[in-house]
Amino acid sequence: MRNKLFDTFDEAVADIPDGASIMFSGFAGPGTPRNLIAALHRQGAKEIHAISNTPGRWGDSSLVDLSLLVQSRRVAKVSAAFTAATHPSAKLPFTELYEAGEIDAELMPQGTLAERIRAAGAGIAGFYTAAGVGTEIADGKEVRNFDGRDYLLELPLPADYAFIHAHTADDLGNLQYRLTQRNFGPIMARAAKVTIVELDEPIVLSGDIDPDAVHTPGIFVDRMIVIPADATKEVKNQR
Amino acid sequence: MTNKKPIDRQAMANRIAMEFQDGWVVNLGIGIPTLCSNFVHPDKEIVYQAENGVVNYGPMAVDGEEDLWLVNAGGQYVLPQPGMATMDHSDSFALIRAGYVDVTVLGAYEVAANGDFANWRVTGRKGGGIGGAMDLAVSAKNVYVIMDHTTRDGQARLVERCALPLTAVGVVKLIATNLGLIEVTLSGFVLKEIAPDYSPEEVQALTGAPLAIAPGLREFQVAS
């Protein structure tokens, strides 16, 4: 049996090449893989295609998130449900680079983002959704009418890697998340070729997690690292 | 300067919350809509749902009692309560698209007389923040909007047709603004309730489309 447990975050991201597509879990804090992002920043991979709910820096947080890679020009493209802050007066670090044309973006409804990721990890070639009908999001997309209602064809969104933050795991990689930490974790774990997980709690032995209580089966998990107790505040689960 | 008092944010949110029916599943957008959860329903059970994968969450957490793993769609810490359930993002949006949400309350930049609305990109900006608004707007049984009646420089936000890029087509049913409560009907905007210091003519003058006056026009209702 392959050992999925890595000692350091640096080893876990060492092989990621320039140009890789990477999914980042997380929604407004919970689930954000801060330690993996910090490690990839140290590693130096460039031209990343980042797939994430936002391009990072939600609010005034000083915590590590995707904006670290964006600001250091490691990201070529972002696929997300936000390319601007929700309040027009607030600016994300991403915004300046995007408006200057130095970074590309694909903006989509959040449910469409989630379902495209789900489809990629579920062997589904495409799906129809009503989200975005009659808006700019529909531009260039097939519109099909089912039972009198229009829907847009949306295609799967796979990735080379997924960075996920979960709460507990056993040695086979069976994962549990805590509360709203779960968000994109389970669907990204299935949609990526290589799934790398940072964990709040030490690994338990297989058998210690009730099979009925597994959120992400270990078959979808390739690498795991436990967040060390002495992790700095920039990479801890806090805001 | 006028000494007229427009309706404040919490009162706008309370007025919309007064429309929630017993047992409704309610999704609140970022900003003023999150204030709806401060309204206490003495004899109704409201099920709050947030698109980041939680149903039946409790009130906002105060300092010191936050659970770092539990936030609402605005990223604010909320409290767990008995009966709460969490799920992943695809299950959360499955629930939304399949129509389990009775009402979504959203902020907006513009609402048109035909029920179109725009809330994700402002003029002159390249990016936008769609979030879950497009999925919610086409799926929830009711779409209510809370917003100021005009922009800061006095431009109407209730308009004949939206100039900004649309979030969804023909879905908004009810709008609470700082000047009143407006229903969106097949024949356009209808003023149902009005801020205490304002006349219908004054509200019409600040509205970018015809505003019919409801036969039973009354003062803006505040929670008792």
Coordinates of C-alpha atoms in Angstrom, one line a residue, chain A residues 27-28 30 58 81-88 90-91 95 98-99 101 103 107-112 114-115 118 129-137 149 167 178-184 186-187 190 200 237-239, chain B residues 30 51-54 67-77 80 84 86-91 93-94 97 109 119-122 124-136 138-139 152 165-169:
Chain A
F27 CA -15.1 29.5 0.9
A28 CA -14.6 32.8 2.9
P30 CA -13.0 27.6 6.1
W58 CA -11.7 38.0 1.0
A81 CA -17.4 32.9 -9.3
F82 CA -15.9 36.3 -8.3
T83 CA -13.4 38.4 -10.2
A84 CA -14.2 41.5 -8.2
A85 CA -15.2 42.0 -4.6
T86 CA -18.9 42.0 -3.8
H87 CA -18.9 45.7 -2.8
P88 CA -17.7 47.9 -5.7
A90 CA -13.5 47.1 -2.3
K91 CA -10.6 46.0 -4.5
T95 CA -8.4 43.2 -9.7
Y98 CA -6.9 41.7 -14.3
E99 CA -7.8 45.2 -15.4
G101 CA -4.7 42.5 -18.8
I103 CA -4.0 37.8 -15.9
L107 CA -16.1 34.1 -14.5
M108 CA -19.2 31.9 -13.9
P109 CA -22.1 31.4 -11.5
Q110 CA -21.0 29.6 -8.3
G111 CA -23.4 26.7 -8.8
T112 CA -22.1 26.3 -12.4
A114 CA -19.4 23.6 -8.5
E115 CA -21.3 21.5 -11.0
R118 CA -18.5 17.8 -10.0
T129 CA -28.4 24.7 -16.2
A130 CA -30.8 27.7 -16.2
A131 CA -28.2 29.9 -14.3
G132 CA -27.1 32.7 -16.6
V133 CA -29.8 32.4 -19.2
G134 CA -30.4 35.8 -20.8
T135 CA -27.1 37.2 -19.4
E136 CA -23.6 37.7 -20.6
I137 CA -22.8 34.3 -19.2
R149 CA -37.6 26.5 -20.1
H167 CA -10.3 18.2 9.3
R178 CA -15.8 20.1 9.8
L179 CA -19.0 22.1 9.2
T180 CA -18.6 24.7 6.3
Q181 CA -15.0 23.6 5.7
R182 CA -16.4 21.0 3.4
N183 CA -17.5 23.3 0.6
F184 CA -15.5 22.5 -2.6
P186 CA -15.2 16.6 -2.0
I187 CA -15.9 17.6 -5.6
R190 CA -12.7 13.7 -7.4
D200 CA -6.2 20.0 11.0
N237 CA -7.5 28.3 10.5
Q238 CA -8.4 31.7 11.9
R239 CA -9.3 35.1 10.4
Chain B
I30 CA -24.2 39.4 1.1
E51 CA -24.8 28.3 -0.5
N52 CA -21.5 27.4 1.1
G53 CA -23.3 24.2 2.3
V54 CA -25.3 24.7 5.5
D67 CA -16.7 28.4 15.6
L68 CA -13.9 28.9 13.0
W69 CA -15.3 26.3 10.7
L70 CA -18.9 27.8 10.5
V71 CA -19.7 30.8 8.3
N72 CA -22.6 32.0 6.3
A73 CA -22.5 33.0 2.6
G74 CA -21.1 36.4 3.6
G75 CA -18.2 34.8 5.5
Q76 CA -19.7 35.9 8.9
Y77 CA -19.5 33.5 11.8
P80 CA -24.8 26.0 15.1
M84 CA -28.4 22.0 11.3
T86 CA -23.8 20.6 6.3
M87 CA -23.1 19.5 2.8
D88 CA -20.6 20.1 0.0
H89 CA -21.0 22.8 -2.7
S90 CA -22.5 20.6 -5.3
D91 CA -25.2 19.3 -3.0
F93 CA -26.4 24.1 -5.4
A94 CA -28.4 21.0 -6.2
R97 CA -31.3 24.7 -8.5
Y109 CA -27.6 47.9 -8.5
N119 CA -26.1 43.0 -9.2
W120 CA -22.7 41.6 -10.3
R121 CA -20.8 44.2 -12.3
V122 CA -20.7 48.0 -12.1
G124 CA -16.4 50.7 -16.0
R125 CA -15.2 47.6 -14.2
K126 CA -13.8 44.5 -16.0
G127 CA -14.5 42.0 -13.3
G128 CA -17.6 41.1 -11.3
G129 CA -18.9 39.2 -8.4
I130 CA -21.5 36.7 -9.5
G131 CA -21.2 34.3 -6.6
G132 CA -24.4 32.3 -6.2
A133 CA -26.8 35.0 -7.3
M134 CA -27.4 33.7 -10.9
D135 CA -28.2 30.2 -9.6
L136 CA -30.4 31.5 -6.8
V138 CA -33.4 31.5 -11.5
S139 CA -34.2 28.8 -9.0
R152 CA -25.3 58.0 -4.1
P165 CA -25.3 43.4 -17.2
L166 CA -28.1 41.3 -16.0
T167 CA -28.1 38.7 -13.2
A168 CA -31.4 37.2 -14.3
V169 CA -34.4 37.9 -16.4

